[in-house]
Structures are given as C-alpha cells and as structure tokens.
PDB file of C-alpha atoms and ligand atoms in Angstrom:
ATOM      1  CA  MET A 281       0.051   0.104   0.154  1.00 46.00           C
ATOM      2  CA  ALA A 282       1.350   3.479  -0.801  1.00 48.00           C
ATOM      3  CA  LYS A 283       2.316   5.642   2.027  1.00 50.00           C
ATOM      4  CA  SER A 284       0.339   8.830   2.291  1.00 52.00           C
ATOM      5  CA  HIS A 285       2.143  12.052   2.665  1.00 55.00           C
ATOM      6  CA  PRO A 286       0.866  15.034   4.637  1.00 56.00           C
ATOM      7  CA  HIS A 287      -0.571  17.722   2.334  1.00 62.00           C
ATOM      8  CA  PRO A 288       1.915  20.672   2.232  1.00 61.00           C
ATOM      9  CA  GLN A 289      -0.878  23.129   3.146  1.00 66.00           C
ATOM     10  CA  ASN A 290      -1.511  21.097   6.466  1.00 67.00           C
ATOM     11  CA  SER A 291       2.157  20.764   7.513  1.00 68.00           C
ATOM     12  CA  ARG A 292       2.334  24.654   7.002  1.00 65.00           C
ATOM     13  CA  ARG A 293      -0.787  25.123   9.227  1.00 68.00           C
ATOM     14  CA  ASN A 294       0.742  22.848  11.740  1.00 72.00           C
ATOM     15  CA  PHE A 295       3.832  24.894  11.852  1.00 63.00           C
ATOM     16  CA  PHE A 296       1.939  28.198  12.333  1.00 63.00           C
ATOM     17  CA  VAL A 297      -0.066  26.588  15.048  1.00 68.00           C
ATOM     18  CA  LYS A 298       3.136  25.362  16.975  1.00 74.00           C
ATOM     19  CA  ALA A 299       4.954  28.806  16.350  1.00 66.00           C
ATOM     20  CA  GLY A 300       1.751  30.624  17.707  1.00 66.00           C
ATOM     21  CA  ALA A 301       1.674  28.404  20.833  1.00 69.00           C
ATOM     22  CA  ILE A 302       5.412  28.887  21.501  1.00 67.00           C
ATOM     23  CA  ALA A 303       4.890  32.788  21.234  1.00 66.00           C
ATOM     24  CA  ILE A 304       1.984  32.750  23.573  1.00 63.00           C
ATOM     25  CA  GLY A 305       3.850  30.728  26.045  1.00 64.00           C
ATOM     26  CA  ALA A 306       6.839  32.990  25.928  1.00 62.00           C
ATOM     27  CA  VAL A 307       4.703  36.133  26.303  1.00 58.00           C
ATOM     28  CA  THR A 308       2.816  34.523  29.256  1.00 62.00           C
ATOM     29  CA  MET A 309       6.105  33.791  31.017  1.00 64.00           C
ATOM     30  CA  LEU A 310       7.654  37.126  30.282  1.00 61.00           C
ATOM     31  CA  VAL A 311       4.894  39.377  31.598  1.00 59.00           C
ATOM     32  CA  PRO A 312       5.204  38.327  35.129  1.00 58.00           C
ATOM     33  CA  ALA A 313       9.007  38.406  34.956  1.00 61.00           C
ATOM     34  CA  VAL A 314       9.143  42.076  33.712  1.00 56.00           C
ATOM     35  CA  SER A 315       6.552  43.027  36.125  1.00 56.00           C
ATOM     36  CA  GLY A 316       8.572  41.611  39.034  1.00 54.00           C
ATOM     37  CA  LEU A 317      11.632  43.452  37.703  1.00 54.00           C
ATOM     38  CA  LEU A 318       9.993  46.630  37.659  1.00 54.00           C
ATOM     39  CA  VAL A 319       8.744  46.286  41.313  1.00 51.00           C
ATOM     40  CA  LEU A 320      12.302  45.218  42.276  1.00 52.00           C
ATOM     41  CA  LEU A 321      14.025  48.139  40.418  1.00 56.00           C
ATOM     42  CA  ASN A 322      11.380  50.718  41.456  1.00 58.00           C
ATOM     43  CA  PRO A 323      13.410  52.253  44.404  1.00 53.00           C
ATOM     44  CA  LEU A 324      16.162  52.736  42.142  1.00 54.00           C
ATOM     45  CA  ARG A 325      14.232  55.291  40.161  1.00 55.00           C
ATOM     46  CA  ARG A 326      13.635  57.487  43.400  1.00 53.00           C
ATOM     47  CA  LYS A 327      16.388  59.968  43.964  1.00 52.00           C
ATOM     48  CA  ALA A 328      17.946  60.300  47.271  1.00 52.00           C
ATOM     49  CA  ALA A 329      15.989  63.016  49.118  1.00 58.00           C
ATOM     50  CA  THR A 330      15.574  64.595  52.310  1.00 60.00           C
ATOM     51  CA  THR A 331      11.901  64.691  53.930  1.00 62.00           C
ATOM     52  CA  GLY A 332      10.060  67.928  54.051  1.00 85.00           C
ATOM     53  CA  ALA A 333      10.573  70.524  56.916  1.00 94.00           C
ATOM     54  CA  VAL A 334      12.970  69.493  59.779  1.00 95.00           C
ATOM     55  CA  ARG A 335      13.193  70.905  63.381  1.00 97.00           C
ATOM     56  CA  VAL A 336      16.252  72.933  63.656  1.00 97.00           C
ATOM     57  CA  ALA A 337      16.382  74.780  66.895  1.00 98.00           C
ATOM     58  CA  SER A 338      14.039  76.401  69.520  1.00 97.00           C
ATOM     59  CA  LEU A 339      13.130  80.040  69.616  1.00 97.00           C
ATOM     60  CA  LYS A 340      14.981  80.571  73.007  1.00 96.00           C
ATOM     61  CA  ALA A 341      18.154  79.556  71.324  1.00 97.00           C
ATOM     62  CA  LEU A 342      17.959  82.851  69.293  1.00 97.00           C
ATOM     63  CA  PRO A 343      19.071  86.018  70.883  1.00 93.00           C
ATOM     64  CA  GLU A 344      16.201  88.753  71.004  1.00 89.00           C
ATOM     65  CA  THR A 345      18.837  91.299  69.758  1.00 88.00           C
ATOM     66  CA  GLY A 346      18.071  89.849  66.308  1.00 89.00           C
ATOM     67  CA  GLU A 347      21.534  88.524  65.745  1.00 96.00           C
ATOM     68  CA  PRO A 348      21.577  85.431  63.536  1.00 98.00           C
ATOM     69  CA  ARG A 349      22.854  82.292  64.959  1.00 98.00           C
ATOM     70  CA  LYS A 350      24.284  79.163  62.875  1.00 98.00           C
ATOM     71  CA  PHE A 351      22.559  75.863  63.513  1.00 98.00           C
ATOM     72  CA  PRO A 352      23.350  72.422  61.778  1.00 98.00           C
ATOM     73  CA  VAL A 353      20.409  70.714  59.985  1.00 97.00           C
ATOM     74  CA  LEU A 354      19.848  67.068  60.415  1.00 95.00           C
ATOM     75  CA  ALA A 355      17.250  65.323  58.329  1.00 90.00           C
ATOM     76  CA  THR A 356      16.045  61.808  57.434  1.00 87.00           C
ATOM     77  CA  LYS A 357      17.653  60.829  54.057  1.00 82.00           C
ATOM     78  CA  VAL A 358      15.689  58.613  51.832  1.00 82.00           C
ATOM     79  CA  ASP A 359      17.436  56.850  48.981  1.00 80.00           C
ATOM     80  CA  ALA A 360      16.801  53.586  46.969  1.00 80.00           C
ATOM     81  CA  TRP A 361      16.097  51.271  49.848  1.00 85.00           C
ATOM     82  CA  THR A 362      16.769  52.883  53.063  1.00 89.00           C
ATOM     83  CA  ARG A 363      15.735  55.722  55.374  1.00 89.00           C
ATOM     84  CA  THR A 364      18.404  57.026  57.523  1.00 89.00           C
ATOM     85  CA  PRO A 365      17.463  59.608  60.401  1.00 90.00           C
ATOM     86  CA  ASN A 366      19.638  62.442  61.698  1.00 90.00           C
ATOM     87  CA  VAL A 367      21.947  62.653  58.684  1.00 92.00           C
ATOM     88  CA  PRO A 368      23.700  66.137  58.596  1.00 93.00           C
ATOM     89  CA  VAL A 369      22.569  67.845  55.267  1.00 92.00           C
ATOM     90  CA  GLY A 370      23.846  71.310  55.872  1.00 96.00           C
ATOM     91  CA  ALA A 371      23.457  74.361  58.208  1.00 98.00           C
ATOM     92  CA  VAL A 372      21.399  77.562  58.315  1.00 98.00           C
ATOM     93  CA  TYR A 373      21.709  80.921  59.939  1.00 98.00           C
ATOM     94  CA  LEU A 374      18.432  81.695  61.743  1.00 98.00           C
ATOM     95  CA  TRP A 375      17.283  85.352  62.295  1.00 98.00           C
ATOM     96  CA  ARG A 376      14.759  86.173  64.725  1.00 97.00           C
ATOM     97  CA  ILE A 377      12.583  88.916  63.636  1.00 96.00           C
ATOM     98  CA  SER A 378       9.751  88.547  66.439  1.00 95.00           C
ATOM     99  CA  ASP A 379       8.323  85.880  68.612  1.00 93.00           C
ATOM    100  CA  LYS A 380       6.405  84.876  65.657  1.00 95.00           C
ATOM    101  CA  GLU A 381       8.878  85.162  62.725  1.00 96.00           C
ATOM    102  CA  VAL A 382      12.043  83.651  62.051  1.00 97.00           C
ATOM    103  CA  ARG A 383      13.891  83.735  58.618  1.00 98.00           C
ATOM    104  CA  ALA A 384      16.549  81.134  57.651  1.00 98.00           C
ATOM    105  CA  PHE A 385      19.410  81.319  55.207  1.00 98.00           C
ATOM    106  CA  ASN A 386      21.540  78.398  53.767  1.00 98.00           C
ATOM    107  CA  VAL A 387      25.117  79.070  55.067  1.00 98.00           C
ATOM    108  CA  VAL A 388      26.663  78.270  51.670  1.00 98.00           C
ATOM    109  CA  CYS A 389      27.782  80.993  49.629  1.00 98.00           C
ATOM    110  CA  PRO A 390      26.180  81.062  46.195  1.00 98.00           C
ATOM    111  CA  HIS A 391      29.517  82.001  44.516  1.00 98.00           C
ATOM    112  CA  ALA A 392      31.519  78.892  44.959  1.00 98.00           C
ATOM    113  CA  GLY A 393      30.140  77.024  48.007  1.00 97.00           C
ATOM    114  CA  CYS A 394      32.283  78.114  50.945  1.00 98.00           C
ATOM    115  CA  PHE A 395      30.349  78.724  54.145  1.00 98.00           C
ATOM    116  CA  VAL A 396      29.655  82.397  55.102  1.00 98.00           C
ATOM    117  CA  ASP A 397      30.174  83.796  58.556  1.00 98.00           C
ATOM    118  CA  PHE A 398      28.251  86.420  60.274  1.00 98.00           C
ATOM    119  CA  GLN A 399      30.185  89.338  61.421  1.00 97.00           C
ATOM    120  CA  ALA A 400      28.410  90.731  64.424  1.00 96.00           C
ATOM    121  CA  ALA A 401      30.766  93.976  64.555  1.00 97.00           C
ATOM    122  CA  LYS A 402      29.662  94.742  60.993  1.00 97.00           C
ATOM    123  CA  ASN A 403      26.242  93.175  61.125  1.00 96.00           C
ATOM    124  CA  HIS A 404      26.584  91.473  57.864  1.00 97.00           C
ATOM    125  CA  TYR A 405      27.459  88.058  56.465  1.00 98.00           C
ATOM    126  CA  HIS A 406      31.065  87.725  55.106  1.00 98.00           C
ATOM    127  CA  CYS A 407      32.413  84.953  52.723  1.00 98.00           C
ATOM    128  CA  PRO A 408      36.055  84.354  53.736  1.00 98.00           C
ATOM    129  CA  CYS A 409      36.893  82.833  50.289  1.00 98.00           C
ATOM    130  CA  HIS A 410      36.458  85.727  47.924  1.00 98.00           C
ATOM    131  CA  ASP A 411      35.011  88.308  50.123  1.00 97.00           C
ATOM    132  CA  SER A 412      31.212  88.248  49.150  1.00 98.00           C
ATOM    133  CA  THR A 413      29.291  90.208  51.749  1.00 98.00           C
ATOM    134  CA  PHE A 414      25.565  89.956  52.371  1.00 98.00           C
ATOM    135  CA  ALA A 415      23.091  91.871  54.307  1.00 98.00           C
ATOM    136  CA  LEU A 416      21.029  90.637  57.330  1.00 97.00           C
ATOM    137  CA  ASP A 417      18.242  89.834  54.725  1.00 97.00           C
ATOM    138  CA  GLY A 418      20.750  87.973  52.513  1.00 98.00           C
ATOM    139  CA  LYS A 419      21.047  90.469  49.771  1.00 98.00           C
ATOM    140  CA  VAL A 420      24.332  91.100  48.197  1.00 98.00           C
ATOM    141  CA  LEU A 421      25.911  94.073  49.970  1.00 97.00           C
ATOM    142  CA  ASP A 422      29.023  95.022  47.879  1.00 92.00           C
ATOM    143  CA  PRO A 423      28.358  95.442  44.310  1.00 90.00           C
ATOM    144  CA  LYS A 424      32.105  94.101  43.898  1.00 92.00           C
ATOM    145  CA  SER A 425      31.024  90.762  45.634  1.00 96.00           C
ATOM    146  CA  PRO A 426      31.445  87.871  43.139  1.00 98.00           C
ATOM    147  CA  SER A 427      28.350  85.969  44.251  1.00 98.00           C
ATOM    148  CA  PRO A 428      25.832  85.829  41.537  1.00 98.00           C
ATOM    149  CA  ARG A 429      22.886  86.138  43.786  1.00 98.00           C
ATOM    150  CA  ALA A 430      21.619  86.751  47.282  1.00 98.00           C
ATOM    151  CA  LEU A 431      22.079  84.091  50.073  1.00 98.00           C
ATOM    152  CA  ASP A 432      19.617  81.405  49.612  1.00 98.00           C
ATOM    153  CA  GLU A 433      16.603  81.844  51.788  1.00 98.00           C
ATOM    154  CA  LEU A 434      14.662  78.876  53.051  1.00 98.00           C
ATOM    155  CA  THR A 435      11.115  78.516  54.394  1.00 97.00           C
ATOM    156  CA  ALA A 436      10.975  78.635  58.168  1.00 98.00           C
ATOM    157  CA  GLU A 437       8.159  78.554  60.515  1.00 97.00           C
ATOM    158  CA  ILE A 438       7.468  78.488  64.223  1.00 97.00           C
ATOM    159  CA  ARG A 439       5.453  75.626  65.502  1.00 97.00           C
ATOM    160  CA  ASN A 440       4.042  74.979  68.910  1.00 96.00           C
ATOM    161  CA  GLY A 441       5.210  78.331  70.028  1.00 93.00           C
ATOM    162  CA  ASP A 442       8.800  77.597  70.302  1.00 96.00           C
ATOM    163  CA  GLU A 443      10.105  75.097  67.784  1.00 98.00           C
ATOM    164  CA  ILE A 444      11.741  76.440  64.614  1.00 98.00           C
ATOM    165  CA  TRP A 445      11.148  74.093  61.451  1.00 98.00           C
ATOM    166  CA  VAL A 446      13.013  74.953  58.300  1.00 97.00           C
ATOM    167  CA  ASN A 447      12.286  73.391  54.774  1.00 97.00           C
ATOM    168  CA  PHE A 448      16.191  72.725  53.999  1.00 96.00           C
ATOM    169  CA  GLN A 449      17.378  72.833  50.475  1.00 95.00           C
ATOM    170  CA  ASN A 450      20.838  73.137  48.732  1.00 96.00           C
ATOM    171  CA  TYR A 451      21.176  75.130  45.461  1.00 97.00           C
ATOM    172  CA  ARG A 452      23.777  75.233  42.726  1.00 98.00           C
ATOM    173  CA  ALA A 453      26.522  77.623  43.338  1.00 98.00           C
ATOM    174  CA  GLY A 454      27.931  79.852  40.584  1.00 98.00           C
ATOM    175  CA  VAL A 455      24.737  80.583  38.775  1.00 98.00           C
ATOM    176  CA  LYS A 456      22.216  83.575  39.039  1.00 97.00           C
ATOM    177  CA  GLU A 457      19.170  81.643  39.392  1.00 97.00           C
ATOM    178  CA  GLN A 458      18.305  79.293  42.160  1.00 97.00           C
ATOM    179  CA  VAL A 459      18.635  75.686  40.865  1.00 97.00           C
ATOM    180  CA  ARG A 460      17.943  72.866  43.479  1.00 96.00           C
ATOM    181  CA  VAL A 461      20.562  70.304  43.896  1.00 93.00           C
TER     182      VAL A 461
HETATM  183  S1  FES B 266      32.821  81.332  47.460  1.00 55.11           S
HETATM  184 FE1  FES B 266      31.922  83.047  48.531  1.00 55.11          FE
HETATM  185  S2  FES B 266      32.715  84.489  47.602  1.00 55.11           S
HETATM  186 FE2  FES B 266      33.431  82.919  46.493  1.00 55.11          FE
END
C-alpha cells in the first residue's frame, strides 16, 4: 500500500499553530517576569532626598537682639532602599524677627560654595573665600562681591510656640538663578 504524505498546506498550518503556541507561552512567562523586575527596581528610580521640613532649633536659642545664629540641619535621608534619620545635610543661619517670625538662610555662599560667617561687629555676612558680603536679609551688599545672587533663603516657621522648622534645600553655586541640587 502506498504511504500517504501530509498535504503541504496541512504541514504549514501545523507549523504556524506550533509557532503561535510557543510565542503565547513565551509572552505569558515574560509578563510576570518583567513586572517583578519593575517592582524590584522601582526604588532605584527614586532619587535620594530629604523629607520635608525639619526641626532645627528652639526660639529661645536665638538672641532677642536679632543677631543670626548658625545651626546644623539634621534630616532623614531617603534613597533607593533605606531611610536614615539624623543625617547632617547642611547648616542654616536663623534670624529672629519677632516671637512669631524667623527667617532662615543656607550658610553656603552662592558664589562657589564656601560657608559664610556672620560678622556681628559689621552686622553682615561675609564669605572668607572671595569676600562676598551679604546684608542681614541675605542680599548682596557690595557690588564688587563675586556672588551671583543673594544668600539662599529657606522657608522657616515657628510651630508649637517655640520650635523652629525649616524646609532645607541646597542650591547650585555659581549661577544667578536658584537651581535645586
Ligand atoms: S565662595 Fe563665597 S565669595 Fe567665593
């Protein structure tokens, strides 16, 4: 008896059916794998950041004469997978205006990043690196100062009558506009 050969159209159909099944199987396995990977890597897409306003000092630590005082800023740092409390992130000068108002300035000079000092005798801030000077309200005092902008003022508020909270932020040095870093 003569052997029957499969019709060429049938074998082509079988080939496509098998290829389709393999493709569907592969996609079915790939979707959960990719989703799992995205969940796993999600924290990497988060930039390290500090968390909102931080308590910096109490009002009674500031002289009523209005002379600014320098305080370190400790914050909770959040990066890919960890939250680390009490990390030093910078420092601020706090200037008491009244029992209800305090102004805060980042101590970093906007020229090239040195720390400014407050000179009580002259009642102004001075940068020891290239002699920029700043008024109590942070404005550039001397037109010859190389600083391209005023000291960076930060939002400060008094909570519960005595706690000074500051929204701490660092900005890029050497540019006229405030650029967050
Ligand atoms: S870094 Fe302050 S004047 Fe240059």
